[in-house]
PDB file of C-alpha atoms in Angstrom:
ATOM      1  CA  UNK A 210      95.209 146.589  46.098  1.00 91.00           C
ATOM      2  CA  UNK A 211      92.480 145.613  48.236  1.00 93.00           C
ATOM      3  CA  UNK A 212      89.122 143.869  46.953  1.00 96.00           C
ATOM      4  CA  UNK A 213      85.771 144.704  48.537  1.00 97.00           C
ATOM      5  CA  UNK A 214      82.854 142.933  47.248  1.00 97.00           C
ATOM      6  CA  UNK A 215      79.254 144.062  47.021  1.00 97.00           C
ATOM      7  CA  UNK A 216      75.775 143.541  45.813  1.00 96.00           C
ATOM      8  CA  UNK A 217      72.473 144.652  45.906  1.00 95.00           C
ATOM      9  CA  UNK A 218      69.349 143.342  47.625  1.00 97.00           C
ATOM     10  CA  UNK A 219      65.607 144.379  48.236  1.00 97.00           C
ATOM     11  CA  UNK A 220      64.213 145.117  51.336  1.00 97.00           C
ATOM     12  CA  UNK A 221      60.780 146.386  52.604  1.00 96.00           C
ATOM     13  CA  UNK A 222      62.574 149.993  52.949  1.00 96.00           C
ATOM     14  CA  UNK A 223      63.900 150.038  49.044  1.00 95.00           C
ATOM     15  CA  UNK A 224      66.850 148.586  47.364  1.00 95.00           C
ATOM     16  CA  UNK A 225      70.206 148.384  49.513  1.00 97.00           C
ATOM     17  CA  UNK A 226      73.842 148.327  48.415  1.00 97.00           C
ATOM     18  CA  UNK A 227      75.757 145.771  50.962  1.00 97.00           C
ATOM     19  CA  UNK A 228      79.418 145.827  50.699  1.00 97.00           C
ATOM     20  CA  UNK A 229      82.019 143.676  52.672  1.00 98.00           C
ATOM     21  CA  UNK A 230      85.716 143.090  52.974  1.00 97.00           C
ATOM     22  CA  UNK A 231      87.148 140.009  54.519  1.00 96.00           C
ATOM     23  CA  UNK A 232      86.905 141.426  57.727  1.00 96.00           C
ATOM     24  CA  UNK A 233      83.147 142.401  57.573  1.00 97.00           C
ATOM     25  CA  UNK A 234      80.538 144.747  56.427  1.00 98.00           C
ATOM     26  CA  UNK A 235      82.032 147.843  55.390  1.00 97.00           C
ATOM     27  CA  UNK A 236      78.830 149.504  53.887  1.00 96.00           C
ATOM     28  CA  UNK A 237      75.192 149.523  53.445  1.00 97.00           C
ATOM     29  CA  UNK A 238      73.801 152.329  51.230  1.00 95.00           C
ATOM     30  CA  UNK A 239      70.672 152.973  50.563  1.00 94.00           C
ATOM     31  CA  UNK A 240      68.944 153.373  47.146  1.00 88.00           C
ATOM     32  CA  UNK A 241      69.216 156.232  45.076  1.00 84.00           C
ATOM     33  CA  UNK A 242      72.928 156.598  46.136  1.00 82.00           C
ATOM     34  CA  UNK A 243      75.957 156.248  43.925  1.00 82.00           C
ATOM     35  CA  UNK A 244      77.417 152.717  44.118  1.00 87.00           C
ATOM     36  CA  UNK A 245      80.151 151.721  44.478  1.00 86.00           C
ATOM     37  CA  UNK A 246      81.175 155.362  46.100  1.00 84.00           C
ATOM     38  CA  UNK A 247      83.952 156.954  43.859  1.00 77.00           C
ATOM     39  CA  UNK A 248      85.290 158.801  47.042  1.00 80.00           C
ATOM     40  CA  UNK A 249      85.824 155.467  49.221  1.00 83.00           C
ATOM     41  CA  UNK A 250      89.464 154.578  48.801  1.00 83.00           C
ATOM     42  CA  UNK A 251      91.299 154.919  45.474  1.00 84.00           C
ATOM     43  CA  UNK A 252      93.324 151.772  47.034  1.00 90.00           C
ATOM     44  CA  UNK A 253      90.390 149.547  46.937  1.00 92.00           C
ATOM     45  CA  UNK A 254      88.848 147.283  43.750  1.00 93.00           C
ATOM     46  CA  UNK A 255      84.914 146.679  44.037  1.00 95.00           C
ATOM     47  CA  UNK A 256      83.755 143.371  42.845  1.00 96.00           C
ATOM     48  CA  UNK A 257      80.041 142.403  42.523  1.00 97.00           C
ATOM     49  CA  UNK A 258      79.721 139.051  44.541  1.00 97.00           C
ATOM     50  CA  UNK A 259      76.412 137.823  45.667  1.00 97.00           C
ATOM     51  CA  UNK A 260      78.451 134.694  47.715  1.00 98.00           C
ATOM     52  CA  UNK A 261      80.807 137.363  49.683  1.00 98.00           C
ATOM     53  CA  UNK A 262      77.432 139.136  50.575  1.00 98.00           C
ATOM     54  CA  UNK A 263      75.201 136.148  51.344  1.00 98.00           C
ATOM     55  CA  UNK A 264      75.531 135.925  55.085  1.00 98.00           C
ATOM     56  CA  UNK A 265      74.909 139.650  55.498  1.00 98.00           C
ATOM     57  CA  UNK A 266      72.124 140.094  53.477  1.00 98.00           C
ATOM     58  CA  UNK A 267      70.573 136.627  55.004  1.00 98.00           C
ATOM     59  CA  UNK A 268      71.023 138.606  58.314  1.00 98.00           C
ATOM     60  CA  UNK A 269      69.298 141.509  56.704  1.00 98.00           C
ATOM     61  CA  UNK A 270      66.202 139.623  55.354  1.00 98.00           C
ATOM     62  CA  UNK A 271      65.965 138.174  58.704  1.00 98.00           C
ATOM     63  CA  UNK A 272      65.852 141.118  60.540  1.00 98.00           C
ATOM     64  CA  UNK A 273      63.375 142.378  58.200  1.00 97.00           C
ATOM     65  CA  UNK A 274      61.129 139.590  58.313  1.00 96.00           C
ATOM     66  CA  UNK A 275      60.997 139.933  62.264  1.00 95.00           C
ATOM     67  CA  UNK A 276      63.131 136.782  62.557  1.00 96.00           C
ATOM     68  CA  UNK A 277      66.468 138.733  64.116  1.00 97.00           C
ATOM     69  CA  UNK A 278      67.080 140.929  66.418  1.00 97.00           C
ATOM     70  CA  UNK A 279      70.886 140.951  66.811  1.00 97.00           C
ATOM     71  CA  UNK A 280      73.411 140.848  63.845  1.00 97.00           C
ATOM     72  CA  UNK A 281      76.314 138.352  64.211  1.00 97.00           C
ATOM     73  CA  UNK A 282      78.441 139.105  61.032  1.00 97.00           C
ATOM     74  CA  UNK A 283      81.475 140.953  61.357  1.00 97.00           C
ATOM     75  CA  UNK A 284      82.101 144.597  60.909  1.00 97.00           C
ATOM     76  CA  UNK A 285      85.001 146.852  59.394  1.00 97.00           C
ATOM     77  CA  UNK A 286      84.440 150.117  60.363  1.00 95.00           C
ATOM     78  CA  UNK A 287      87.612 151.659  58.952  1.00 92.00           C
ATOM     79  CA  UNK A 288      86.247 155.183  58.201  1.00 89.00           C
ATOM     80  CA  UNK A 289      85.427 157.533  60.782  1.00 94.00           C
ATOM     81  CA  UNK A 290      87.126 159.472  63.784  1.00 96.00           C
ATOM     82  CA  UNK A 291      87.760 158.057  66.792  1.00 97.00           C
ATOM     83  CA  UNK A 292      84.917 159.927  68.227  1.00 98.00           C
ATOM     84  CA  UNK A 293      82.494 158.112  65.720  1.00 97.00           C
ATOM     85  CA  UNK A 294      83.818 154.928  65.843  1.00 97.00           C
ATOM     86  CA  UNK A 295      82.870 155.148  69.831  1.00 97.00           C
ATOM     87  CA  UNK A 296      79.675 156.414  68.978  1.00 98.00           C
ATOM     88  CA  UNK A 297      79.097 153.362  66.483  1.00 98.00           C
ATOM     89  CA  UNK A 298      80.420 150.920  69.453  1.00 97.00           C
ATOM     90  CA  UNK A 299      77.828 152.356  71.623  1.00 98.00           C
ATOM     91  CA  UNK A 300      75.120 151.828  69.322  1.00 98.00           C
ATOM     92  CA  UNK A 301      75.779 148.418  68.839  1.00 97.00           C
ATOM     93  CA  UNK A 302      74.723 148.028  72.330  1.00 97.00           C
ATOM     94  CA  UNK A 303      71.082 149.672  72.133  1.00 97.00           C
ATOM     95  CA  UNK A 304      68.856 146.472  72.118  1.00 97.00           C
ATOM     96  CA  UNK A 305      66.334 145.769  69.091  1.00 97.00           C
ATOM     97  CA  UNK A 306      63.116 147.379  70.047  1.00 96.00           C
ATOM     98  CA  UNK A 307      64.694 150.408  72.309  1.00 96.00           C
ATOM     99  CA  UNK A 308      65.891 153.632  71.761  1.00 97.00           C
ATOM    100  CA  UNK A 309      68.002 156.176  73.167  1.00 97.00           C
ATOM    101  CA  UNK A 310      68.424 159.851  73.059  1.00 97.00           C
ATOM    102  CA  UNK A 311      71.353 162.062  71.325  1.00 97.00           C
ATOM    103  CA  UNK A 312      71.917 163.140  74.986  1.00 97.00           C
ATOM    104  CA  UNK A 313      72.201 159.582  76.298  1.00 97.00           C
ATOM    105  CA  UNK A 314      74.832 158.573  73.461  1.00 98.00           C
ATOM    106  CA  UNK A 315      76.522 161.662  74.401  1.00 98.00           C
ATOM    107  CA  UNK A 316      76.938 160.642  78.127  1.00 97.00           C
ATOM    108  CA  UNK A 317      77.878 157.552  77.302  1.00 97.00           C
ATOM    109  CA  UNK A 318      80.938 158.642  75.150  1.00 97.00           C
ATOM    110  CA  UNK A 319      82.013 160.409  78.238  1.00 97.00           C
ATOM    111  CA  UNK A 320      81.331 163.956  76.300  1.00 97.00           C
ATOM    112  CA  UNK A 321      77.852 164.805  77.831  1.00 96.00           C
ATOM    113  CA  UNK A 322      77.469 168.266  75.968  1.00 97.00           C
ATOM    114  CA  UNK A 323      78.375 166.431  72.332  1.00 97.00           C
ATOM    115  CA  UNK A 324      74.919 165.717  71.231  1.00 96.00           C
ATOM    116  CA  UNK A 325      75.155 167.301  68.065  1.00 96.00           C
ATOM    117  CA  UNK A 326      78.473 165.507  67.612  1.00 97.00           C
ATOM    118  CA  UNK A 327      76.416 162.242  67.805  1.00 98.00           C
ATOM    119  CA  UNK A 328      74.021 163.225  65.308  1.00 96.00           C
ATOM    120  CA  UNK A 329      76.817 163.739  63.154  1.00 96.00           C
ATOM    121  CA  UNK A 330      78.565 160.673  63.761  1.00 97.00           C
ATOM    122  CA  UNK A 331      74.994 158.889  63.117  1.00 97.00           C
ATOM    123  CA  UNK A 332      75.022 160.628  59.789  1.00 95.00           C
ATOM    124  CA  UNK A 333      78.374 159.322  58.861  1.00 95.00           C
ATOM    125  CA  UNK A 334      77.373 155.663  60.088  1.00 96.00           C
ATOM    126  CA  UNK A 335      78.743 153.601  57.095  1.00 96.00           C
ATOM    127  CA  UNK A 336      76.622 150.213  58.024  1.00 97.00           C
ATOM    128  CA  UNK A 337      73.375 151.931  59.187  1.00 97.00           C
ATOM    129  CA  UNK A 338      70.571 149.013  60.370  1.00 98.00           C
ATOM    130  CA  UNK A 339      73.353 146.875  61.841  1.00 98.00           C
ATOM    131  CA  UNK A 340      74.786 149.726  63.614  1.00 98.00           C
ATOM    132  CA  UNK A 341      71.436 150.797  64.670  1.00 98.00           C
ATOM    133  CA  UNK A 342      71.713 154.915  64.727  1.00 97.00           C
ATOM    134  CA  UNK A 343      68.055 154.792  63.910  1.00 97.00           C
ATOM    135  CA  UNK A 344      67.600 153.589  67.509  1.00 97.00           C
ATOM    136  CA  UNK A 345      68.773 157.394  68.554  1.00 97.00           C
ATOM    137  CA  UNK A 346      65.986 159.756  68.790  1.00 96.00           C
ATOM    138  CA  UNK A 347      65.425 163.088  70.088  1.00 96.00           C
ATOM    139  CA  UNK A 348      64.801 163.616  74.006  1.00 93.00           C
ATOM    140  CA  UNK A 349      61.622 165.188  73.164  1.00 93.00           C
ATOM    141  CA  UNK A 350      60.362 162.149  71.152  1.00 92.00           C
ATOM    142  CA  UNK A 351      60.851 163.680  67.691  1.00 94.00           C
ATOM    143  CA  UNK A 352      62.804 161.271  65.756  1.00 94.00           C
ATOM    144  CA  UNK A 353      65.511 163.290  64.730  1.00 93.00           C
ATOM    145  CA  UNK A 354      67.284 162.887  61.166  1.00 92.00           C
ATOM    146  CA  UNK A 355      68.436 159.777  59.433  1.00 94.00           C
ATOM    147  CA  UNK A 356      70.843 159.300  56.550  1.00 90.00           C
ATOM    148  CA  UNK A 357      68.322 156.994  54.625  1.00 91.00           C
ATOM    149  CA  UNK A 358      65.228 159.763  55.663  1.00 93.00           C
ATOM    150  CA  UNK A 359      62.904 159.991  58.592  1.00 95.00           C
ATOM    151  CA  UNK A 360      60.365 157.803  56.869  1.00 95.00           C
ATOM    152  CA  UNK A 361      62.989 154.814  57.018  1.00 96.00           C
ATOM    153  CA  UNK A 362      63.900 155.712  60.227  1.00 96.00           C
ATOM    154  CA  UNK A 363      60.352 155.387  61.158  1.00 96.00           C
ATOM    155  CA  UNK A 364      59.801 152.063  59.547  1.00 96.00           C
ATOM    156  CA  UNK A 365      62.601 150.596  61.154  1.00 97.00           C
ATOM    157  CA  UNK A 366      61.564 151.819  64.500  1.00 97.00           C
ATOM    158  CA  UNK A 367      58.090 150.681  63.778  1.00 95.00           C
ATOM    159  CA  UNK A 368      59.423 146.869  62.686  1.00 95.00           C
ATOM    160  CA  UNK A 369      61.053 146.979  66.245  1.00 96.00           C
ATOM    161  CA  UNK A 370      57.991 148.311  67.875  1.00 93.00           C
ATOM    162  CA  UNK A 371      60.027 151.339  69.103  1.00 92.00           C
ATOM    163  CA  UNK A 372      58.241 154.052  68.166  1.00 89.00           C
ATOM    164  CA  UNK A 373      58.231 156.485  71.191  1.00 81.00           C
ATOM    165  CA  UNK A 374      55.295 155.620  73.576  1.00 67.00           C
ATOM    166  CA  UNK A 375      54.768 159.671  74.079  1.00 54.00           C
ATOM    167  CA  UNK A 376      55.656 162.851  71.988  1.00 52.00           C
ATOM    168  CA  UNK A 377      54.861 163.669  68.354  1.00 51.00           C
ATOM    169  CA  UNK A 378      55.329 160.200  66.602  1.00 51.00           C
ATOM    170  CA  UNK A 379      53.248 158.451  69.563  1.00 48.00           C
ATOM    171  CA  UNK A 380      50.107 158.816  67.850  1.00 44.00           C
ATOM    172  CA  UNK A 381      51.261 158.508  64.274  1.00 51.00           C
ATOM    173  CA  UNK A 382      53.130 155.334  65.105  1.00 48.00           C
ATOM    174  CA  UNK A 383      49.936 153.683  66.734  1.00 42.00           C
ATOM    175  CA  UNK A 384      47.646 154.718  63.629  1.00 50.00           C
ATOM    176  CA  UNK A 385      50.262 152.940  61.356  1.00 48.00           C
ATOM    177  CA  UNK A 386      50.468 150.072  63.776  1.00 43.00           C
ATOM    178  CA  UNK A 387      46.576 149.425  63.710  1.00 41.00           C
ATOM    179  CA  UNK A 388      46.415 149.695  59.833  1.00 42.00           C
ATOM    180  CA  UNK A 389      49.061 146.896  59.450  1.00 38.00           C
ATOM    181  CA  UNK A 390      47.523 144.753  62.193  1.00 35.00           C
ATOM    182  CA  UNK A 391      50.664 144.651  64.895  1.00 34.00           C
TER     183      UNK A 391
END
């Protein structure tokens, strides 16, 4: 039986659960969700470990503090279809502070009409923030959905100063930025 290690951490977007294997980050889960997940894998035991998750929590803290724009921790993306894994790989290539549309990601997969499938892959992403599905927005400037909620997506894009320059989120994003002095 494989052992996965997990801990929780506080962040500006709420409590996060962080889980790792010996290969890398397996999961990041938002507050309010059951953890450890009962439907993950019956051949896994879950052990609380601040030590094993320390590197991931440190990098996430640096990201939230504005001192990290890239993550260097390993990933263990064991769950997902080949298409989902391809999407997640493409997401890791979207630079900090930039966004792509669902359609642009679909084109990058070689399936230009698969925008909805990209949204499904983003929703299934087990490692949000590090695999930055929050950087994928609608072509018209709407933020689209987000597994942690659109408010959290907006907060992450605001942190990265990546809210759309035009479209429905532009004015709202500038108003929020003015309130916090960025």
